[in-house]
Coordinates of C-alpha atoms in Angstrom, one line a residue:
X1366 CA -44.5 18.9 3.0
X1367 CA -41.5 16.8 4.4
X1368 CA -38.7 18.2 5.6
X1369 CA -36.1 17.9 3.0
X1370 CA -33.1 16.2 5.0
X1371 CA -31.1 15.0 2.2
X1372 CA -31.0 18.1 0.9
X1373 CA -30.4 20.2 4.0
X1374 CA -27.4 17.5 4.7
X1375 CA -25.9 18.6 1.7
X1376 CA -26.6 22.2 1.8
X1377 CA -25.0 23.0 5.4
X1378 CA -21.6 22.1 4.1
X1379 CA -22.4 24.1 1.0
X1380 CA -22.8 26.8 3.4
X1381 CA -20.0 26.5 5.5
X1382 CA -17.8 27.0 2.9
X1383 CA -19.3 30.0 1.4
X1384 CA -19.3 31.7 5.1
X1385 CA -15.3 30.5 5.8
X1386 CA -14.0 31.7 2.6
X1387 CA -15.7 34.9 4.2
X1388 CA -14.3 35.4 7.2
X1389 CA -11.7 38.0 7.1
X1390 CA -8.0 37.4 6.3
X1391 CA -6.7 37.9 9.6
X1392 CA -8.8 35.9 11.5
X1393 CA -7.4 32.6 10.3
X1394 CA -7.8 30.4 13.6
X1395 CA -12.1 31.8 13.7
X1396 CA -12.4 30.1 10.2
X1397 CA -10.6 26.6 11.2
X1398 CA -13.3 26.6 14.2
X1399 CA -16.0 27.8 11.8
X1400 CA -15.0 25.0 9.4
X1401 CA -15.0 22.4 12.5
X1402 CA -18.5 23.6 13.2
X1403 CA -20.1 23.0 9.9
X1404 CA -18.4 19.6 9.4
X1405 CA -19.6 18.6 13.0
X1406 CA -23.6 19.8 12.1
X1407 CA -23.2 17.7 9.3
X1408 CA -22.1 14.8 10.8
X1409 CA -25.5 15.3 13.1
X1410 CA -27.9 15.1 9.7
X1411 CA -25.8 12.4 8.6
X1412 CA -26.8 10.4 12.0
X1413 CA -30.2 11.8 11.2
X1414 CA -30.2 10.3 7.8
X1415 CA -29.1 6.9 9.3
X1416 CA -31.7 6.8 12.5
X1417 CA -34.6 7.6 9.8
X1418 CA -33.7 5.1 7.2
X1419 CA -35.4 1.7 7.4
X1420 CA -33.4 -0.9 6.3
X1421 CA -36.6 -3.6 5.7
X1422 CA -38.6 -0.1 3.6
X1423 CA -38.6 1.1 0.4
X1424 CA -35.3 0.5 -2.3
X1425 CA -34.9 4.5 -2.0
X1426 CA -36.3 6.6 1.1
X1427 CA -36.1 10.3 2.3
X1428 CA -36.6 10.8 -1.5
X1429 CA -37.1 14.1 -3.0
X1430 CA -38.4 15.2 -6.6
X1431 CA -38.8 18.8 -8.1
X1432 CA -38.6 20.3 -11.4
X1433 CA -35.8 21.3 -12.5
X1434 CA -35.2 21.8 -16.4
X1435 CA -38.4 20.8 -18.0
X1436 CA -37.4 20.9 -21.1
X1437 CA -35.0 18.2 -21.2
X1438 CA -36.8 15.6 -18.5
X1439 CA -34.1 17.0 -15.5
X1440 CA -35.4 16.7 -12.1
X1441 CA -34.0 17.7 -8.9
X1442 CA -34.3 14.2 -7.3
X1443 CA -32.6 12.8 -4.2
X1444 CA -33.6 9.3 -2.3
X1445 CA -31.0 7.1 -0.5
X1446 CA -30.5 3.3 -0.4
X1447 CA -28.8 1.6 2.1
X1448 CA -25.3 1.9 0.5
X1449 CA -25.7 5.5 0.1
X1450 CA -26.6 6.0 3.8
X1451 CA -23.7 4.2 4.9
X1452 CA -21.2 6.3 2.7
X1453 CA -22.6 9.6 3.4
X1454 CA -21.7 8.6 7.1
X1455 CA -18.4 7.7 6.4
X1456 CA -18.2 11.2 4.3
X1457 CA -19.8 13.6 7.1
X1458 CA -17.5 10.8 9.7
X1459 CA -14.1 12.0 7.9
X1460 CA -14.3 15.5 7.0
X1461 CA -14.1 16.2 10.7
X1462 CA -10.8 14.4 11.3
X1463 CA -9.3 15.7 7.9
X1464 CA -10.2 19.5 8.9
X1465 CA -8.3 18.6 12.9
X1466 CA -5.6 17.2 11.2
X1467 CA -4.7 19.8 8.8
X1468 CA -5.3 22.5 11.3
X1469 CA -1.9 23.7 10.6
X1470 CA -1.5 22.6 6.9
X1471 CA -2.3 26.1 5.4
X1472 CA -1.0 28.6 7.8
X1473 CA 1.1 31.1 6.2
X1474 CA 4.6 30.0 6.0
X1475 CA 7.3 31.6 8.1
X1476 CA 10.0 31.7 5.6
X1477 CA 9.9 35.0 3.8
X1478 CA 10.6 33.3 -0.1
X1479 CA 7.2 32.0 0.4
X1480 CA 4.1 32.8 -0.6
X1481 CA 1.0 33.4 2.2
X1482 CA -1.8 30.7 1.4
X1483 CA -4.9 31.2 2.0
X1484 CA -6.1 29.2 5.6
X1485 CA -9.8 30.1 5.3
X1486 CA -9.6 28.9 1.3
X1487 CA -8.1 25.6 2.5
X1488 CA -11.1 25.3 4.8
X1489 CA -13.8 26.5 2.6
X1490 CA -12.5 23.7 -0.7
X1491 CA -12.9 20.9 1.9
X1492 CA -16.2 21.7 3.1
X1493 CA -17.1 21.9 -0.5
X1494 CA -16.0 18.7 -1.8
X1495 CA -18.1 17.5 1.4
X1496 CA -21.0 19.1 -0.1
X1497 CA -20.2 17.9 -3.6
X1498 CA -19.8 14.5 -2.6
X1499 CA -22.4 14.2 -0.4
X1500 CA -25.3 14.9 -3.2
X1501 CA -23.7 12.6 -5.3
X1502 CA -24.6 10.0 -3.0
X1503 CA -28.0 11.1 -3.0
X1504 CA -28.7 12.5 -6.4
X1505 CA -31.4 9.6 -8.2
X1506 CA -31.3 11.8 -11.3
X1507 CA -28.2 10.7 -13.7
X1508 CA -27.7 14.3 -15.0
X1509 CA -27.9 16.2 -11.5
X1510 CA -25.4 13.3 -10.4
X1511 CA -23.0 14.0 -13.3
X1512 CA -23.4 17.8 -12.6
X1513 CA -21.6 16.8 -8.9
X1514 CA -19.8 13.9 -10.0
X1515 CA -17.6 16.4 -12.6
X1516 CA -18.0 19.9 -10.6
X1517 CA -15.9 18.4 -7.3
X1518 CA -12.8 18.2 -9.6
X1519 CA -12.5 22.0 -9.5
X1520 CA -12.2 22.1 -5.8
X1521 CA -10.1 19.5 -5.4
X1522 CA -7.7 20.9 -8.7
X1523 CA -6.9 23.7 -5.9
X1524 CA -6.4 21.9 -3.0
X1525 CA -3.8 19.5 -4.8
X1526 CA -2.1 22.2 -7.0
X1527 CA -2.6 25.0 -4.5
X1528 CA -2.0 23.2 -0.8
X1529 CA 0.4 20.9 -1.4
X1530 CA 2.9 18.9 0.8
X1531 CA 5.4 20.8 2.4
X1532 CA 7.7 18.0 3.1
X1533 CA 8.7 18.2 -0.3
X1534 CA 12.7 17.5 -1.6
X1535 CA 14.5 20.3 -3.4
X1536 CA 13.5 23.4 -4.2
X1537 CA 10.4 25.5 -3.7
X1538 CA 10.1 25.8 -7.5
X1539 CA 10.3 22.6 -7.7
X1540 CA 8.0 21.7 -5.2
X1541 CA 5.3 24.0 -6.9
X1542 CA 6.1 22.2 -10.2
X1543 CA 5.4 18.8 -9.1
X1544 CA 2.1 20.2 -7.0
X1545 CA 1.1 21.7 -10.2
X1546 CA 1.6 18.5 -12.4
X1547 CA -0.1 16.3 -9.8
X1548 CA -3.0 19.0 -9.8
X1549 CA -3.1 18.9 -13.8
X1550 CA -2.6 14.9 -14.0
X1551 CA -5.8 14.3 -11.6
X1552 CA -8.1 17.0 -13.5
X1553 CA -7.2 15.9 -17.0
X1554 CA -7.6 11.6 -16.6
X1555 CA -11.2 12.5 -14.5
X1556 CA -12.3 15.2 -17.0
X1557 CA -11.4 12.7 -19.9
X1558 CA -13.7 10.3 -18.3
X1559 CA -16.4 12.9 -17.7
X1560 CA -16.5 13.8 -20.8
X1561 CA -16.9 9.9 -21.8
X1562 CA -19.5 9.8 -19.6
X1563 CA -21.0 13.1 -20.6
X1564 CA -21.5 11.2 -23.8
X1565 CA -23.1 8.5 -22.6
X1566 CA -25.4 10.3 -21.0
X1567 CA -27.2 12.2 -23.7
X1568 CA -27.1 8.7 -25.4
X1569 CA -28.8 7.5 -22.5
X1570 CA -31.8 10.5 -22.7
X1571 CA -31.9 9.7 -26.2
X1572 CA -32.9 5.9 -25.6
X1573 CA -34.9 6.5 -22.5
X1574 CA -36.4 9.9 -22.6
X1575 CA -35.8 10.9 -19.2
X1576 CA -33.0 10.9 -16.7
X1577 CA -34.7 9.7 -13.8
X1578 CA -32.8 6.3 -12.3
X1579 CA -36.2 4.9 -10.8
X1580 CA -38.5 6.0 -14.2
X1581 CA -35.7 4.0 -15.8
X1582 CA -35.6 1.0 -13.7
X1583 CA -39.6 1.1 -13.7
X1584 CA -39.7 1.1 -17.7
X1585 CA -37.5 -1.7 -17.6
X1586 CA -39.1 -3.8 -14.9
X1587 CA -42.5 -3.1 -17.2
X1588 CA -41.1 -4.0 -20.3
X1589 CA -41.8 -0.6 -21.8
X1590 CA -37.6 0.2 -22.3
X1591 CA -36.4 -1.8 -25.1
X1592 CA -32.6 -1.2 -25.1
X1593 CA -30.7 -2.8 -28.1
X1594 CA -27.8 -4.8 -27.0
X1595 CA -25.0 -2.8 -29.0
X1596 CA -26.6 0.5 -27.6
X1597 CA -26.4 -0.9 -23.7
X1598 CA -22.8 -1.7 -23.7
X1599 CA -21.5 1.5 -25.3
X1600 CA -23.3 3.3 -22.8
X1601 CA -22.5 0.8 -20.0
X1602 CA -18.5 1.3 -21.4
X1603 CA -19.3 5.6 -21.5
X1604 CA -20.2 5.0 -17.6
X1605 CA -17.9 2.8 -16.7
X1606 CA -14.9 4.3 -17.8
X1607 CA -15.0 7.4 -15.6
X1608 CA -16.0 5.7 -12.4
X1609 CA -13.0 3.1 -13.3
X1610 CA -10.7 6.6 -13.5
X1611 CA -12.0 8.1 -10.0
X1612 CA -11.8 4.8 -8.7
X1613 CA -9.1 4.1 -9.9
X1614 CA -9.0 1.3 -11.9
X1615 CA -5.6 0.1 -13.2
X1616 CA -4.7 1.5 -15.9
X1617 CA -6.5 4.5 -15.3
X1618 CA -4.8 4.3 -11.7
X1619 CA -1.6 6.8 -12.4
X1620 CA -3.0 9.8 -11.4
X1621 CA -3.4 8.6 -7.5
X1622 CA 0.0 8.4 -6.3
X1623 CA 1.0 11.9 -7.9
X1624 CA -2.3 13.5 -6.4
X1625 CA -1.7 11.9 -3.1
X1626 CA 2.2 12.0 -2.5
X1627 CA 1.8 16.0 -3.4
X1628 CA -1.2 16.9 -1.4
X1629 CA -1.3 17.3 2.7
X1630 CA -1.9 14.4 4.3
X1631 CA -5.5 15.4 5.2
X1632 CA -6.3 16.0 1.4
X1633 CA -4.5 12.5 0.8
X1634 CA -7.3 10.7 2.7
X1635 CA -10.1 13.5 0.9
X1636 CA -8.8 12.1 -2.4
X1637 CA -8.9 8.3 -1.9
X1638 CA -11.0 7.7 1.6
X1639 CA -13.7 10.1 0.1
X1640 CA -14.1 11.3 -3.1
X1641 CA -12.5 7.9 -5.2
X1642 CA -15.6 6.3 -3.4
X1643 CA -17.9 7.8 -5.4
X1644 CA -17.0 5.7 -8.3
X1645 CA -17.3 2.7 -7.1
X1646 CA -20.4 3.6 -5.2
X1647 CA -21.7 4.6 -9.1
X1648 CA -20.6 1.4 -10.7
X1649 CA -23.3 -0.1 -8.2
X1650 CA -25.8 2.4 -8.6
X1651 CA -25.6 3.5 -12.2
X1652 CA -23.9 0.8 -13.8
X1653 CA -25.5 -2.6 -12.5
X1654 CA -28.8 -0.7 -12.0
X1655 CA -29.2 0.9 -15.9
X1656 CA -27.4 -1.4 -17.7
X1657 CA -27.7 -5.2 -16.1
X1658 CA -27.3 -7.2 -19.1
X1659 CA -23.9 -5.0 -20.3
X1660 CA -22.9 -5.4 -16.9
X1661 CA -22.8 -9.0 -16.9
X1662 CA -21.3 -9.0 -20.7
X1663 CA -18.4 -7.0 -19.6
X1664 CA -17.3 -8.8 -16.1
X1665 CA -14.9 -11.6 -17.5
X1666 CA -12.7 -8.2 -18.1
X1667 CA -13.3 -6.1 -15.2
X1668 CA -12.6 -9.2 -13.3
X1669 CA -9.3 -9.3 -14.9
X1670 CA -8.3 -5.8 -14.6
X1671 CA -9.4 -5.8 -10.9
X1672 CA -6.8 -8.7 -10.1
X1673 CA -4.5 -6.6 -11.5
X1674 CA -4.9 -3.5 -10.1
X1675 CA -5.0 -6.0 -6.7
X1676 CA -1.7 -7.8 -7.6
X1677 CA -0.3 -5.2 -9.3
X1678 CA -0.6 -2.2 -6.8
X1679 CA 0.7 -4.2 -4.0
X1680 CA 3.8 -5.2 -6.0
X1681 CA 4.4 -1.4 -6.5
X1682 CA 3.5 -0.4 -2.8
X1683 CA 6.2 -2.7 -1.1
X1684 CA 8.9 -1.2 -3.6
X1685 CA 8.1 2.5 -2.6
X1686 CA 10.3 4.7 -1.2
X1687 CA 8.2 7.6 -0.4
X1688 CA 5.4 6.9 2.7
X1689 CA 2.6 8.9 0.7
X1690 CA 2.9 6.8 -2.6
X1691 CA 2.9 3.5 -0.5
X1692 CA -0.2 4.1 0.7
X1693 CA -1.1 5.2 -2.6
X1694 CA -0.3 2.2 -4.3
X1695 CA -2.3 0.2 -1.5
X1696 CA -5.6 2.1 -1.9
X1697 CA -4.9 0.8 -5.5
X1698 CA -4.6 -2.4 -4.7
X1699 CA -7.9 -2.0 -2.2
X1700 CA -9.9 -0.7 -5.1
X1701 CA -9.4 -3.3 -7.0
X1702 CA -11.0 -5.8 -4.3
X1703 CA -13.7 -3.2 -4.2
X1704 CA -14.6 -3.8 -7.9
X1705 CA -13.8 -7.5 -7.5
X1706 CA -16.9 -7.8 -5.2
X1707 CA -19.1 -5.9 -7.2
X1708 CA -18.9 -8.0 -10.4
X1709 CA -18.7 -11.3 -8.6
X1710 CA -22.1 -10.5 -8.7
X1711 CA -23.0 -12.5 -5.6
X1712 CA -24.6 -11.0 -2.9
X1713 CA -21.1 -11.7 -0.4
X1714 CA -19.4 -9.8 -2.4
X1715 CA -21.5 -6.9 -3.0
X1716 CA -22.2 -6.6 1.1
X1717 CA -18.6 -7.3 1.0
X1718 CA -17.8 -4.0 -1.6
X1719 CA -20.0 -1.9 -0.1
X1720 CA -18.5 -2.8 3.6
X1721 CA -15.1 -2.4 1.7
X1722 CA -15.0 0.8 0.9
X1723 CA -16.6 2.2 4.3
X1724 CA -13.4 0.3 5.9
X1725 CA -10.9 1.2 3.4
X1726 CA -12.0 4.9 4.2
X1727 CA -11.3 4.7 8.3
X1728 CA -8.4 2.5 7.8
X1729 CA -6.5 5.0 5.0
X1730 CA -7.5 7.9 7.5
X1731 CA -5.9 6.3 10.4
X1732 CA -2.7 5.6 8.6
X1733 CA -2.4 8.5 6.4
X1734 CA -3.1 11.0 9.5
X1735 CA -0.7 9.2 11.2
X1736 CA 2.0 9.3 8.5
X1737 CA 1.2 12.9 7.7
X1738 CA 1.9 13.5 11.6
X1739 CA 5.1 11.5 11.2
X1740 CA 6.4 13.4 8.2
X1741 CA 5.6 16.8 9.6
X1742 CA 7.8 16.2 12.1
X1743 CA 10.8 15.3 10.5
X1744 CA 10.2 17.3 7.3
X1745 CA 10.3 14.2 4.8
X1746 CA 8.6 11.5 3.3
X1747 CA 11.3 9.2 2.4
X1748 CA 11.0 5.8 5.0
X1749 CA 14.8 5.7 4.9
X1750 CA 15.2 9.3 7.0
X1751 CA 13.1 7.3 9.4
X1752 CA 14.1 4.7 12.2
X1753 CA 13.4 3.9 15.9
X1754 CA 10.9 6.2 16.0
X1755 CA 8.5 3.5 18.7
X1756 CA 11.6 4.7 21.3
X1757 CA 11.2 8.5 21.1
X1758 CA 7.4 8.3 20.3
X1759 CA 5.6 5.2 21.5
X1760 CA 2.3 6.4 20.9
X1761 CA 2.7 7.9 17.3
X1762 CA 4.5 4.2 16.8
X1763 CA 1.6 2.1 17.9
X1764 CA -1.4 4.2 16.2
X1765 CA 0.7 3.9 13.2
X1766 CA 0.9 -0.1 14.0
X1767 CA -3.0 0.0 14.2
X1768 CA -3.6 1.6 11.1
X1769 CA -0.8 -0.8 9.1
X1770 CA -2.3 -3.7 10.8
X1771 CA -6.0 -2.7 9.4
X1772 CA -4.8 -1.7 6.0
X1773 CA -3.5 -5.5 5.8
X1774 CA -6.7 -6.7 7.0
X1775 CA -5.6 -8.3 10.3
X1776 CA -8.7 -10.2 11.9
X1777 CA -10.7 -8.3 14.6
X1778 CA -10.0 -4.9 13.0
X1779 CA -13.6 -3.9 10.4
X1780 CA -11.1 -4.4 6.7
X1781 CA -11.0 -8.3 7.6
X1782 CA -14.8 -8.6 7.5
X1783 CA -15.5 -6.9 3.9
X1784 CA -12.3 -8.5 2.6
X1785 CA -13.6 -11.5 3.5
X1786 CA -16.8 -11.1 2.3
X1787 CA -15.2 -10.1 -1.1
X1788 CA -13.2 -13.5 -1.1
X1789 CA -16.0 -15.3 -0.1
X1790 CA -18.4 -14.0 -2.6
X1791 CA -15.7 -14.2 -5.5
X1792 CA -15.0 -18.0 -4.5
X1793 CA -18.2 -19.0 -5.0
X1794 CA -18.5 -17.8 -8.5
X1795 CA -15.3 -17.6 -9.9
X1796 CA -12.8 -20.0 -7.7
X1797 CA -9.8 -18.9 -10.1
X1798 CA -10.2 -15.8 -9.1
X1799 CA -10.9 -15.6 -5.7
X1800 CA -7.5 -17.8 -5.6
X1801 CA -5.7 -15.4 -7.2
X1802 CA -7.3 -12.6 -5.5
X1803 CA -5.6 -14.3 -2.3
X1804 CA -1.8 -13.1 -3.4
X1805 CA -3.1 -9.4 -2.5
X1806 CA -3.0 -10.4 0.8
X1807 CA -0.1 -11.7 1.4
X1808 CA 1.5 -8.9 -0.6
X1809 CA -0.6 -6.5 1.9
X1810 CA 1.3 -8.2 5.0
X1811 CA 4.7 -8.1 3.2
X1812 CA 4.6 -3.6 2.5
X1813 CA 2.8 -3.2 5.6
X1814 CA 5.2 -5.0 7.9
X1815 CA 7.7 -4.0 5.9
X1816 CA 7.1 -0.1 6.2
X1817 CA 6.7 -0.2 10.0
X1818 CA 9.7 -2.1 10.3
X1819 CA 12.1 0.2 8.7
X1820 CA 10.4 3.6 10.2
X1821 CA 9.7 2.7 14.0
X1822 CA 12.3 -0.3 14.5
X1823 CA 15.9 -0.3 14.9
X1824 CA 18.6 2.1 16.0
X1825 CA 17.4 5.7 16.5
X1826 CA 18.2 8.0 13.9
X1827 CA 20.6 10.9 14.8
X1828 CA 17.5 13.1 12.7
X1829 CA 14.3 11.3 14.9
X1830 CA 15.6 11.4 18.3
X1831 CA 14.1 14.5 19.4
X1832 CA 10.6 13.5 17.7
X1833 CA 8.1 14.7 20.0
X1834 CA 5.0 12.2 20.5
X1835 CA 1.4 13.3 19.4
X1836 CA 0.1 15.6 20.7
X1837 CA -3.6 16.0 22.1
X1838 CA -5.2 17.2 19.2
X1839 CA -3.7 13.9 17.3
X1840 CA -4.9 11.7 19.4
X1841 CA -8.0 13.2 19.2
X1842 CA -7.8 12.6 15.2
X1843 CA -6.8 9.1 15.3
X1844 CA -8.2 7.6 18.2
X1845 CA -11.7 7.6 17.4
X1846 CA -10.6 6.0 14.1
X1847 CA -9.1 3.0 15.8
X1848 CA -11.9 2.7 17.7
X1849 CA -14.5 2.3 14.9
X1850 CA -11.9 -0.1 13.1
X1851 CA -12.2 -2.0 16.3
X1852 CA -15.8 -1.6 17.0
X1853 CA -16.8 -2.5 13.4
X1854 CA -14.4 -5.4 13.5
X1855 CA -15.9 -7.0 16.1
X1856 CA -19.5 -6.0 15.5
X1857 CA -20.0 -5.0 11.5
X1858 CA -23.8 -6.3 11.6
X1859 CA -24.3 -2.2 12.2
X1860 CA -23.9 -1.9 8.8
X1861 CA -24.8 -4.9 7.1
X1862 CA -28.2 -4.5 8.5
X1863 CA -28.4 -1.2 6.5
X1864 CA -26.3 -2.7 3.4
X1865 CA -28.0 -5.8 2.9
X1866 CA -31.5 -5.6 1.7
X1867 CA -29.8 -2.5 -0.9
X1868 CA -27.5 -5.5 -2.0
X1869 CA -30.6 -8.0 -2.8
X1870 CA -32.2 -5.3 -4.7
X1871 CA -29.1 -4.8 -7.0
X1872 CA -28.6 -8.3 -7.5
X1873 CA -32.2 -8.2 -8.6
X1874 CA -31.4 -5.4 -11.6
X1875 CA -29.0 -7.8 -12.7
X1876 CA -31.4 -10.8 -12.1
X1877 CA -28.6 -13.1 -10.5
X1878 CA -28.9 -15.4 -7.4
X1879 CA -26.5 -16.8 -5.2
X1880 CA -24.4 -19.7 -6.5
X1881 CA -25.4 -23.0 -4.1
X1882 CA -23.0 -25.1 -2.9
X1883 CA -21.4 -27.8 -5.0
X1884 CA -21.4 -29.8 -1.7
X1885 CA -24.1 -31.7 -1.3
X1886 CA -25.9 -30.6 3.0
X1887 CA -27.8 -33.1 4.6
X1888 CA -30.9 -32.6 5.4
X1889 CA -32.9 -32.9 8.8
X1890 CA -34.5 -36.2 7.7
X1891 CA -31.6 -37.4 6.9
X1892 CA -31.0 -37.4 3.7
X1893 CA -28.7 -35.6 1.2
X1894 CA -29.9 -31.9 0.2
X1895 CA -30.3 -31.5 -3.5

């Protein structure tokens, strides 16, 4: 028997938890190392899952298939494609970083009106959503994914509502309110959607008989799935709806900057570097792959409301006035090129997507970490209590710099290549909207620079001037992350090698080739190219 790797990838997170919610109350600093250790061995299967995978092999590999509710056709079944290896990396890649950064973020508070928080539950809920989100990447089954896909909301409910930020304004009540109504906000528009999707489906067990994604695709490939066309697009629309919530999608988008601006900094990038990937990684997966014709009926709209969540997040982003809900706002606007390359249904834009969302997730964590290390210090979130901070803290100014200057896609960092790609592959389909598409990055330039201007430029504030720089821990956080923005910038055929063939097999559900050129090539003999 094989050793089951995609399962043991998942488990030792699983694990983690349950051992650092275990570790006794007083021993706080043993179950932040504990919690390091777990996310570190998990990183190491993630590598393992990568160095096994063959790019040029089978659609799905390391696959797994058990029994699991007889009764109703549920099977425990796990098998990667290249997109899923390359975001269970960036997952096991993160978690990490997040755990370093918010090292601090649940110790008990020194002031006596407050309450202790739990350190080791802090821990324990992040190594869980790891876990969580890790087998939804794997899960080939569309009921044991839905299990995961709705089940990481409860950890995640606790770490907004019940570790929030503490550079709040006003009053500890008031603090705990707004943590409690972000907490609220994000369970109830992702539960909707499950429930939609719960829907869905049953309806699609009904049709198919079976849950399996591959005995699916297999029936249809055969001929043996007859799917009326009404049917396929209200369960395409019962999918598509929650992944366009945990996305987000606008106008299922309002949840984000509450959830974010309230929770820590390292729960911040958990939120929208993490677990929001998962539904856009399922509109590839389950989406294109069950339904290919509904897909393809339903674009002209998603293409729509992706320019607007691209247009209109960056509008929002450069009038924001709190850090937290910038960055909010611009992983809004990001998402919405994410979705744009998966329905310009070229192959560009799908490599594009998928390389999208791997570099959205390094580039949020660099800035985010940064900004959460900036707001910690001074005890506020506003950008107008900051100013001149490059003078008293050079190196906190320029990682900061970095991670702006990859969140606007600057060439050479790894966000240029897949926003390119997105561009490229929307062009050549829909020209329109590719032009269009174009005013997100101009609006990118304008909140980024503008942000970094009014925080680290100018006259030092009375409030910044004893800032202290970061310290080593933070650099260990952030540095690694500029690196790989670099790195991947320079050289992203790392992961397009693994992306790719997973990106001609989805265009193949859907049964769509690249557009050619309108321009005529010349050929080697001379003459024109039909």
């Amino acid at each position: 028997m094989n050793f089951p790797l995609l399962t043991v990838t998942a488990a030792v997170p699983a694990v983690g938890a349950i051992l650092t919610a275990a570790v006794p109350a007083s021993r706080r600093t043993a179950a932040k190392w504990l919690a390091l250790l777990f996310s570190l061995a998990t990183l190491a299967l993630a590598v393992l899952v990568a160095i096994r995978f063959e790019p040029g092999g089978d659609r799905y590999q390391l696959t797994e298939s058990r029994s699991w509710i007889a009764d109703f056709g549920v099977r425990y079944e796990l098998g990667v494609d290249g997109i899923g290896v390359v975001l269970i990396g960036l997952t096991a890649l993160l978690i990490p970083f997040v755990i370093a950064a918010g090292w601090h973020d649940a110790d008990p508070l020194e002031t006596s009106s407050s309450r202790w928080r739990p350190t080791q539950g802090f821990f324990a809920l992040i190594l869980l959503v790891e876990a969580m989100v890790i087998i939804s990447f794997e899960a080939t089954d569309v009921f044991l994914f839905y299990i995961f896909f709705e089940a990481m909301l409860i950890p995640m409910y606790f770490l907004i509502g019940g570790f929030g930020d503490r550079a709040h304004s006003g009053s500890d009540e008031n603090a705990a309110a707004q943590r409690s109504y972000a907490a609220v906000k994000f369970l109830l528009y992702n539960l909707v959607g499950g429930l939609i999707m719960l829907a869905a489906v049953i309806g699609l067990y009904v049709v198919a008989g079976n849950f399996s994604l591959q005995e699916i695709a297999a029936a249809r490939a055969a001929g043996t799935l007859d799917m009326a066309t009404n049917t396929e697009r209200l369960l395409f629309l019962g999918f598509f709806f929650a992944f366009a919530v945990k996305a987000p999608l606008w106008p299922l988008h309002t949840w984000l900057p509450n959830a974010m601006g309230e929770a820590t900094a390292p729960v911040a990038v958990l939120i929208t570097a993490v677990v929001d990937k998962v539904g856009t990684f399922a509109m590839l997966r389950f989406c294109l792959g069950l339904f290919p014709e509904a897909s393809k009926w339903a674009t002209p709209v998603i293409l729509v409301l992706a320019l607007i969540s691209i247009v209109y997040g960056a509008l929002v982003a450069v009038g924001q006035r709190d850090i937290k809900r910038l960055v909010a706002y611009a992983s809004i606007s990001h998402f919405g090129f994410i979705i744009l390359g998966i329905f310009a249904m070229t192959s560009q834009g799908q490599s594009g997507a998928t390389l999208y969302m791997v570099n959205h997730g390094l580039s949020t964590a660099a800035l985010m970490l940064v900004a959460g290390f900036l707001i910690s210090r001074r005890g506020s979130r506003l950008i107008a209590d900051y100013g001149g901070v490059q003078k008293v803290a050079p190196v906190l100014a320029g990682t900061f710099l970095i991670g702006g200057l990859a969140t606007l896609s600057l060439p050479g960092l790894a966000p240029f290549v897949s926003e390119f790609l997105v561009l490229v592959g929307t062009f050549a389909r829909y020209p329109v909207v590719g032009i269009i598409a174009t005013l997100g990055i101009v609006l990118a330039a304008l909140y980024t620079l503008v942000l970094y201007q009014r925080t680290m430029t100018g006259p030092v504030k009375e409030e910044v001037r004893t800032m202290p720089d970061l310290r080593l821990r933070e650099v260990l956080v952030v540095a690694p992350l500029i690196a790989l923005l670099i790195g991947l910038g320079v050289y992203p055929k790392v992961l397009t090698d693994i992306v790719n063939p997973a990106v001609e097999h989805t265009m193949s559900d859907v049964k769509q080739t690249d557009p050619k050129p309108e321009v005529a090539v010349e050929a080697k003999n001379g003459e024109a190219a039909k």
